[in-house]
């Protein structure tokens, strides 16, 4: 088995069950009708875009991108999200390879956690903003939507 294939195998084996559980929770949220834009999942684990989320008080949390839409993003953190809904947050993300970066701002709309998986945060872009044009995040919008 090639090294990338082996890493994928380990990733799927280690995170597959947990990712399925967390994504199931996201599906329940989708069914509640609160989504304005289709969600585009990010391949989870090794190589997923990651970075930091910074609040108005300067508190910073390491996050990994979970999904993206034209209207916002969902991020995952191993740490508790130290911000409350309504806070304007700054998100600095780097591509999985660390070659490209993107800077985003959004309003924290919800936070949640899964005892075995981690902490989630949903950010909604301001109406006059969105994903930066031409960023590495554009390719995820071209992926199949889950409708989450």
PDB file of C-alpha atoms in Angstrom:
ATOM      1  CA  UNK A   1       0.000   0.000   0.000  1.00  0.00           C
ATOM      2  CA  UNK A   2       1.389   3.422  -0.914  1.00  0.00           C
ATOM      3  CA  UNK A   3       2.106   5.914   1.868  1.00  0.00           C
ATOM      4  CA  UNK A   4      -0.791   8.279   0.968  1.00  0.00           C
ATOM      5  CA  UNK A   5      -3.094   5.266   0.658  1.00  0.00           C
ATOM      6  CA  UNK A   6      -1.929   3.905   4.006  1.00  0.00           C
ATOM      7  CA  UNK A   7      -2.461   7.301   5.686  1.00  0.00           C
ATOM      8  CA  UNK A   8      -5.960   7.434   4.222  1.00  0.00           C
ATOM      9  CA  UNK A   9      -6.612   3.925   5.531  1.00  0.00           C
ATOM     10  CA  UNK A  10      -5.481   4.948   9.031  1.00  0.00           C
ATOM     11  CA  UNK A  11      -7.504   8.150   8.879  1.00  0.00           C
ATOM     12  CA  UNK A  12     -10.665   6.338   7.809  1.00  0.00           C
ATOM     13  CA  UNK A  13     -10.209   3.650  10.427  1.00  0.00           C
ATOM     14  CA  UNK A  14      -9.439   6.054  13.263  1.00  0.00           C
ATOM     15  CA  UNK A  15     -11.875   8.863  12.476  1.00  0.00           C
ATOM     16  CA  UNK A  16     -14.531   7.201  10.351  1.00  0.00           C
ATOM     17  CA  UNK A  17     -16.848   6.185  13.166  1.00  0.00           C
ATOM     18  CA  UNK A  18     -16.447   9.451  15.080  1.00  0.00           C
ATOM     19  CA  UNK A  19     -16.880  11.511  11.929  1.00  0.00           C
ATOM     20  CA  UNK A  20     -20.040   9.588  11.051  1.00  0.00           C
ATOM     21  CA  UNK A  21     -21.472  10.270  14.515  1.00  0.00           C
ATOM     22  CA  UNK A  22     -20.705  13.985  14.367  1.00  0.00           C
ATOM     23  CA  UNK A  23     -21.982  14.310  10.816  1.00  0.00           C
ATOM     24  CA  UNK A  24     -25.182  12.550  11.928  1.00  0.00           C
ATOM     25  CA  UNK A  25     -25.669  15.322  14.498  1.00  0.00           C
ATOM     26  CA  UNK A  26     -25.122  17.874  11.729  1.00  0.00           C
ATOM     27  CA  UNK A  27     -27.757  16.087   9.609  1.00  0.00           C
ATOM     28  CA  UNK A  28     -30.278  16.440  12.438  1.00  0.00           C
ATOM     29  CA  UNK A  29     -29.508  20.159  12.526  1.00  0.00           C
ATOM     30  CA  UNK A  30     -30.044  20.381   8.755  1.00  0.00           C
ATOM     31  CA  UNK A  31     -33.430  18.732   9.055  1.00  0.00           C
ATOM     32  CA  UNK A  32     -34.488  21.452  11.463  1.00  0.00           C
ATOM     33  CA  UNK A  33     -34.520  23.817   8.463  1.00  0.00           C
ATOM     34  CA  UNK A  34     -31.961  26.347   9.714  1.00  0.00           C
ATOM     35  CA  UNK A  35     -29.599  26.212   6.729  1.00  0.00           C
ATOM     36  CA  UNK A  36     -29.741  28.950   4.106  1.00  0.00           C
ATOM     37  CA  UNK A  37     -26.980  27.567   1.858  1.00  0.00           C
ATOM     38  CA  UNK A  38     -25.974  23.999   1.009  1.00  0.00           C
ATOM     39  CA  UNK A  39     -23.017  22.766   3.021  1.00  0.00           C
ATOM     40  CA  UNK A  40     -19.957  21.318   1.346  1.00  0.00           C
ATOM     41  CA  UNK A  41     -18.104  18.845   3.580  1.00  0.00           C
ATOM     42  CA  UNK A  42     -14.361  19.025   3.982  1.00  0.00           C
ATOM     43  CA  UNK A  43     -12.451  15.743   3.778  1.00  0.00           C
ATOM     44  CA  UNK A  44     -11.796  15.109   7.458  1.00  0.00           C
ATOM     45  CA  UNK A  45      -8.486  14.382   9.140  1.00  0.00           C
ATOM     46  CA  UNK A  46      -5.007  14.637   7.706  1.00  0.00           C
ATOM     47  CA  UNK A  47      -4.824  17.390   5.099  1.00  0.00           C
ATOM     48  CA  UNK A  48      -7.979  19.262   6.116  1.00  0.00           C
ATOM     49  CA  UNK A  49      -7.663  23.060   6.248  1.00  0.00           C
ATOM     50  CA  UNK A  50      -6.862  24.220   9.767  1.00  0.00           C
ATOM     51  CA  UNK A  51      -5.886  27.400  11.535  1.00  0.00           C
ATOM     52  CA  UNK A  52      -7.045  29.600  14.359  1.00  0.00           C
ATOM     53  CA  UNK A  53     -10.189  31.425  15.337  1.00  0.00           C
ATOM     54  CA  UNK A  54      -9.664  34.698  17.212  1.00  0.00           C
ATOM     55  CA  UNK A  55     -12.278  36.592  19.182  1.00  0.00           C
ATOM     56  CA  UNK A  56     -12.594  40.318  19.896  1.00  0.00           C
ATOM     57  CA  UNK A  57     -10.771  39.793  23.187  1.00  0.00           C
ATOM     58  CA  UNK A  58      -7.810  38.183  21.416  1.00  0.00           C
ATOM     59  CA  UNK A  59      -8.591  34.671  22.702  1.00  0.00           C
ATOM     60  CA  UNK A  60      -7.422  32.197  20.080  1.00  0.00           C
ATOM     61  CA  UNK A  61      -8.545  28.618  19.446  1.00  0.00           C
ATOM     62  CA  UNK A  62      -6.999  26.095  17.041  1.00  0.00           C
ATOM     63  CA  UNK A  63      -9.686  24.848  14.628  1.00  0.00           C
ATOM     64  CA  UNK A  64     -10.114  22.525  11.677  1.00  0.00           C
ATOM     65  CA  UNK A  65     -12.578  23.302   8.891  1.00  0.00           C
ATOM     66  CA  UNK A  66     -15.555  20.913   8.976  1.00  0.00           C
ATOM     67  CA  UNK A  67     -17.717  22.293   6.193  1.00  0.00           C
ATOM     68  CA  UNK A  68     -18.160  25.424   4.112  1.00  0.00           C
ATOM     69  CA  UNK A  69     -21.015  27.158   2.304  1.00  0.00           C
ATOM     70  CA  UNK A  70     -21.537  30.456   0.543  1.00  0.00           C
ATOM     71  CA  UNK A  71     -22.968  31.801   3.789  1.00  0.00           C
ATOM     72  CA  UNK A  72     -20.599  30.480   6.424  1.00  0.00           C
ATOM     73  CA  UNK A  73     -18.406  27.749   7.835  1.00  0.00           C
ATOM     74  CA  UNK A  74     -18.435  25.120  10.537  1.00  0.00           C
ATOM     75  CA  UNK A  75     -15.206  24.434  12.410  1.00  0.00           C
ATOM     76  CA  UNK A  76     -14.132  21.724  14.823  1.00  0.00           C
ATOM     77  CA  UNK A  77     -11.820  22.205  17.801  1.00  0.00           C
ATOM     78  CA  UNK A  78     -10.364  19.875  20.404  1.00  0.00           C
ATOM     79  CA  UNK A  79     -10.594  22.822  22.840  1.00  0.00           C
ATOM     80  CA  UNK A  80     -13.696  24.409  24.280  1.00  0.00           C
ATOM     81  CA  UNK A  81     -14.846  27.355  22.146  1.00  0.00           C
ATOM     82  CA  UNK A  82     -14.292  30.348  24.470  1.00  0.00           C
ATOM     83  CA  UNK A  83     -16.728  32.662  22.667  1.00  0.00           C
ATOM     84  CA  UNK A  84     -20.477  33.218  22.875  1.00  0.00           C
ATOM     85  CA  UNK A  85     -22.925  33.333  19.975  1.00  0.00           C
ATOM     86  CA  UNK A  86     -23.093  36.810  18.499  1.00  0.00           C
ATOM     87  CA  UNK A  87     -19.338  37.429  18.744  1.00  0.00           C
ATOM     88  CA  UNK A  88     -17.565  38.632  15.610  1.00  0.00           C
ATOM     89  CA  UNK A  89     -14.671  36.237  15.043  1.00  0.00           C
ATOM     90  CA  UNK A  90     -11.660  36.270  12.763  1.00  0.00           C
ATOM     91  CA  UNK A  91     -10.669  32.990  11.140  1.00  0.00           C
ATOM     92  CA  UNK A  92      -7.228  32.367   9.647  1.00  0.00           C
ATOM     93  CA  UNK A  93      -7.087  29.098   7.712  1.00  0.00           C
ATOM     94  CA  UNK A  94      -4.314  27.349   5.831  1.00  0.00           C
ATOM     95  CA  UNK A  95      -4.733  24.685   3.191  1.00  0.00           C
ATOM     96  CA  UNK A  96      -3.918  21.145   4.288  1.00  0.00           C
ATOM     97  CA  UNK A  97      -0.482  21.465   2.697  1.00  0.00           C
ATOM     98  CA  UNK A  98       0.023  24.836   4.389  1.00  0.00           C
ATOM     99  CA  UNK A  99       0.795  26.508   1.069  1.00  0.00           C
ATOM    100  CA  UNK A 100      -2.270  28.764   0.787  1.00  0.00           C
ATOM    101  CA  UNK A 101      -4.146  30.766   3.389  1.00  0.00           C
ATOM    102  CA  UNK A 102      -7.501  32.492   3.710  1.00  0.00           C
ATOM    103  CA  UNK A 103      -8.718  35.120   6.148  1.00  0.00           C
ATOM    104  CA  UNK A 104     -12.437  35.223   7.041  1.00  0.00           C
ATOM    105  CA  UNK A 105     -14.715  37.062   9.427  1.00  0.00           C
ATOM    106  CA  UNK A 106     -18.014  35.790  10.685  1.00  0.00           C
ATOM    107  CA  UNK A 107     -20.584  35.998  13.426  1.00  0.00           C
ATOM    108  CA  UNK A 108     -20.623  33.043  15.771  1.00  0.00           C
ATOM    109  CA  UNK A 109     -24.143  31.656  15.447  1.00  0.00           C
ATOM    110  CA  UNK A 110     -23.886  28.465  17.491  1.00  0.00           C
ATOM    111  CA  UNK A 111     -21.509  26.301  19.492  1.00  0.00           C
ATOM    112  CA  UNK A 112     -21.883  22.661  20.365  1.00  0.00           C
ATOM    113  CA  UNK A 113     -19.858  19.718  21.509  1.00  0.00           C
ATOM    114  CA  UNK A 114     -19.742  15.988  21.266  1.00  0.00           C
ATOM    115  CA  UNK A 115     -18.260  14.223  24.281  1.00  0.00           C
ATOM    116  CA  UNK A 116     -16.168  11.881  22.154  1.00  0.00           C
ATOM    117  CA  UNK A 117     -15.468  14.094  19.166  1.00  0.00           C
ATOM    118  CA  UNK A 118     -14.804  17.689  20.123  1.00  0.00           C
ATOM    119  CA  UNK A 119     -16.330  21.144  19.950  1.00  0.00           C
ATOM    120  CA  UNK A 120     -18.062  22.703  16.960  1.00  0.00           C
ATOM    121  CA  UNK A 121     -18.755  26.319  16.044  1.00  0.00           C
ATOM    122  CA  UNK A 122     -20.892  27.719  13.244  1.00  0.00           C
ATOM    123  CA  UNK A 123     -19.958  31.096  11.779  1.00  0.00           C
ATOM    124  CA  UNK A 124     -22.114  33.118   9.407  1.00  0.00           C
ATOM    125  CA  UNK A 125     -20.470  35.587   7.062  1.00  0.00           C
ATOM    126  CA  UNK A 126     -21.653  39.187   7.061  1.00  0.00           C
ATOM    127  CA  UNK A 127     -24.064  39.855   4.161  1.00  0.00           C
ATOM    128  CA  UNK A 128     -21.489  42.017   2.347  1.00  0.00           C
ATOM    129  CA  UNK A 129     -18.718  39.462   2.790  1.00  0.00           C
ATOM    130  CA  UNK A 130     -18.217  35.779   2.146  1.00  0.00           C
ATOM    131  CA  UNK A 131     -15.436  33.538   1.040  1.00  0.00           C
ATOM    132  CA  UNK A 132     -12.462  35.414  -0.386  1.00  0.00           C
ATOM    133  CA  UNK A 133     -12.552  35.279  -4.191  1.00  0.00           C
ATOM    134  CA  UNK A 134      -9.963  32.965  -5.659  1.00  0.00           C
ATOM    135  CA  UNK A 135      -9.014  31.325  -2.367  1.00  0.00           C
ATOM    136  CA  UNK A 136      -8.251  27.637  -1.944  1.00  0.00           C
ATOM    137  CA  UNK A 137     -11.691  27.310  -0.318  1.00  0.00           C
ATOM    138  CA  UNK A 138     -13.402  27.735  -3.716  1.00  0.00           C
ATOM    139  CA  UNK A 139     -12.621  24.130  -4.618  1.00  0.00           C
ATOM    140  CA  UNK A 140     -14.716  22.895  -1.691  1.00  0.00           C
ATOM    141  CA  UNK A 141     -17.750  24.816  -2.958  1.00  0.00           C
ATOM    142  CA  UNK A 142     -17.371  22.875  -6.215  1.00  0.00           C
ATOM    143  CA  UNK A 143     -17.639  19.567  -4.305  1.00  0.00           C
ATOM    144  CA  UNK A 144     -20.926  17.784  -3.920  1.00  0.00           C
ATOM    145  CA  UNK A 145     -23.176  19.492  -1.409  1.00  0.00           C
ATOM    146  CA  UNK A 146     -24.666  17.600   1.495  1.00  0.00           C
ATOM    147  CA  UNK A 147     -27.460  20.092   2.000  1.00  0.00           C
ATOM    148  CA  UNK A 148     -26.521  20.230   5.696  1.00  0.00           C
TER     149      UNK A 148
END
